[in-house]
Amino acid sequence: DTGVSQDPRHKITKRGQNVTFRCDPISEHNRLYWYRQTLGQGPEFLTYFQNEAQLEKSRLLSDRFSAERPKGSFSTLEIQRTEQGDSAMYLCASSPRTGGSILDTEAFFGQGTRLTVV
Amino acid sequence: GESVGLHLPTLSVQEGDNSIINCAYSNSASDYFIWYKQESGKGPQFIIDIRSNMDKRQGQRVTVLLNKTVKHLSLQIAATQPGDSAVYFCAENNLGGTDKLIFGTGTRLQVFP
């Protein structure tokens, strides 16, 4: 399978616990994005990386959230002291976009990690 | 499994009919638009895209129309099939600006026999 891979697919955690999600992008895709999706809504942008550099973070990404992409390949999204409002689908996407090109902007999404905070 | 968009606008069509899904976008500076299909429990799947220098683009059974004057986007699906049943989202991007997709409110497409 050469698509975007996310792990785990489902996570149930108690309020106050920390959770970490992993995303493996399509090989050689230099851009990696994290989105969050709640029921009935479209995905909302959280943050994105160009290789290992985190270039933008949404206001949705509170201090409890941290994302890393240490070697420019896989990425992790950690949520500390989870709250019930963090319950959502966390989606990862990757793109071969190198910046400014109009030829390689399509973003491919993974299947997501469904987080439930109880 | 998970159900995406329990309270979304719904379009119900009969198998074999054509479907038209509409979307209004917000940013007049957006110059790249994508339609995604999302099935229950899955991530969004790319369908078709269009850049602002075009007003129409066709794919296999799908056509996207762009009206920049009124900031409106539509997705036409020809000969709708049961496998087309899903939630459809439009997304906008400014290729020269920040690199993030802004998703619109989805539309649930239900295809009945």
PDB file of C-alpha atoms in Angstrom, chain A residues 9 31 33 35 37-45 48 50 56 58 89 91 95 97 100-112 114, chain B residues 2-8 32 34 36 38 41-46 49 51 53 89 93-106:
ATOM      1  CA  ARG A   9      -7.155   3.953  13.371  1.00  0.00           C
ATOM      2  CA  ARG A  31       4.631  18.295   2.425  1.00  0.00           C
ATOM      3  CA  TYR A  33      -0.531  18.199   6.734  1.00  0.00           C
ATOM      4  CA  TYR A  35      -6.361  18.246   9.822  1.00  0.00           C
ATOM      5  CA  GLN A  37     -12.631  16.722  11.479  1.00  0.00           C
ATOM      6  CA  THR A  38     -15.629  16.668  13.790  1.00  0.00           C
ATOM      7  CA  LEU A  39     -18.923  15.072  12.967  1.00  0.00           C
ATOM      8  CA  GLY A  40     -20.874  16.988  10.372  1.00  0.00           C
ATOM      9  CA  GLN A  41     -18.028  19.295   9.459  1.00  0.00           C
ATOM     10  CA  GLY A  42     -15.353  19.493   6.834  1.00  0.00           C
ATOM     11  CA  PRO A  43     -11.718  18.962   7.811  1.00  0.00           C
ATOM     12  CA  GLU A  44     -10.082  21.910   9.588  1.00  0.00           C
ATOM     13  CA  PHE A  45      -6.428  22.717   9.051  1.00  0.00           C
ATOM     14  CA  TYR A  48       1.770  21.479   7.958  1.00  0.00           C
ATOM     15  CA  GLN A  50       7.735  21.171   4.426  1.00  0.00           C
ATOM     16  CA  GLU A  56       2.280  27.001   9.780  1.00  0.00           C
ATOM     17  CA  SER A  58      -3.571  27.022  13.113  1.00  0.00           C
ATOM     18  CA  MET A  89     -11.073  12.400  13.487  1.00  0.00           C
ATOM     19  CA  LEU A  91      -6.490  13.329   9.330  1.00  0.00           C
ATOM     20  CA  SER A  95       1.618  16.318  -1.136  1.00  0.00           C
ATOM     21  CA  ARG A  97       4.296  20.246  -3.623  1.00  0.00           C
ATOM     22  CA  GLY A 100       4.662  27.596  -5.899  1.00  0.00           C
ATOM     23  CA  SER A 101       4.271  24.888  -8.462  1.00  0.00           C
ATOM     24  CA  ILE A 102       0.876  24.594 -10.037  1.00  0.00           C
ATOM     25  CA  LEU A 103       1.527  21.064 -11.122  1.00  0.00           C
ATOM     26  CA  ASP A 104       1.796  19.145  -7.901  1.00  0.00           C
ATOM     27  CA  THR A 105      -0.651  20.509  -5.376  1.00  0.00           C
ATOM     28  CA  GLU A 106      -2.949  17.551  -4.902  1.00  0.00           C
ATOM     29  CA  ALA A 107      -3.051  16.389  -1.291  1.00  0.00           C
ATOM     30  CA  PHE A 108      -3.680  12.718  -0.553  1.00  0.00           C
ATOM     31  CA  PHE A 109      -5.378  11.914   2.724  1.00  0.00           C
ATOM     32  CA  GLY A 110      -4.966   8.965   5.032  1.00  0.00           C
ATOM     33  CA  GLN A 111      -7.832   7.086   6.632  1.00  0.00           C
ATOM     34  CA  GLY A 112      -7.566   9.123   9.816  1.00  0.00           C
ATOM     35  CA  ARG A 114     -10.613   8.521  15.366  1.00  0.00           C
TER      36      ARG A 114
ATOM     37  CA  GLU B   2     -18.380   6.033  11.708  1.00  0.00           C
ATOM     38  CA  SER B   3     -20.920   8.236   9.994  1.00  0.00           C
ATOM     39  CA  VAL B   4     -19.638  11.455   8.522  1.00  0.00           C
ATOM     40  CA  GLY B   5     -21.958  14.394   8.422  1.00  0.00           C
ATOM     41  CA  LEU B   6     -25.157  13.313  10.154  1.00  0.00           C
ATOM     42  CA  HIS B   7     -26.743  16.732   9.680  1.00  0.00           C
ATOM     43  CA  LEU B   8     -25.354  17.706   6.317  1.00  0.00           C
ATOM     44  CA  TYR B  32      -7.172  26.396  -6.735  1.00  0.00           C
ATOM     45  CA  ILE B  34     -10.642  20.600  -5.244  1.00  0.00           C
ATOM     46  CA  TYR B  36     -13.192  15.449  -2.328  1.00  0.00           C
ATOM     47  CA  GLN B  38     -15.538  10.989   1.778  1.00  0.00           C
ATOM     48  CA  GLY B  41     -15.017   5.917   8.214  1.00  0.00           C
ATOM     49  CA  LYS B  42     -12.530   6.950   5.547  1.00  0.00           C
ATOM     50  CA  GLY B  43     -10.401   9.940   4.733  1.00  0.00           C
ATOM     51  CA  PRO B  44     -11.283  12.352   1.908  1.00  0.00           C
ATOM     52  CA  GLN B  45     -10.522  11.050  -1.564  1.00  0.00           C
ATOM     53  CA  PHE B  46      -9.493  13.399  -4.374  1.00  0.00           C
ATOM     54  CA  ASP B  49      -9.460  19.885  -9.221  1.00  0.00           C
ATOM     55  CA  ARG B  51      -7.471  26.264 -11.228  1.00  0.00           C
ATOM     56  CA  ASN B  53      -7.730  30.298 -14.980  1.00  0.00           C
ATOM     57  CA  PHE B  89     -16.571  18.479   0.106  1.00  0.00           C
ATOM     58  CA  ASN B  93      -6.511  27.077  -1.685  1.00  0.00           C
ATOM     59  CA  ASN B  94      -4.399  30.061  -2.577  1.00  0.00           C
ATOM     60  CA  LEU B  95      -1.386  28.631  -4.376  1.00  0.00           C
ATOM     61  CA  GLY B  96       0.592  31.799  -3.900  1.00  0.00           C
ATOM     62  CA  GLY B  97      -0.227  32.122  -0.248  1.00  0.00           C
ATOM     63  CA  THR B  98      -0.484  29.863   2.744  1.00  0.00           C
ATOM     64  CA  ASP B  99      -0.529  26.215   1.860  1.00  0.00           C
ATOM     65  CA  LYS B 100      -3.679  24.926   3.455  1.00  0.00           C
ATOM     66  CA  LEU B 101      -6.989  23.734   2.142  1.00  0.00           C
ATOM     67  CA  ILE B 102     -10.142  25.398   3.421  1.00  0.00           C
ATOM     68  CA  PHE B 103     -13.013  22.964   3.279  1.00  0.00           C
ATOM     69  CA  GLY B 104     -16.610  23.918   2.744  1.00  0.00           C
ATOM     70  CA  THR B 105     -19.678  22.371   4.283  1.00  0.00           C
ATOM     71  CA  GLY B 106     -20.170  18.933   2.855  1.00  0.00           C
TER      72      GLY B 106
END
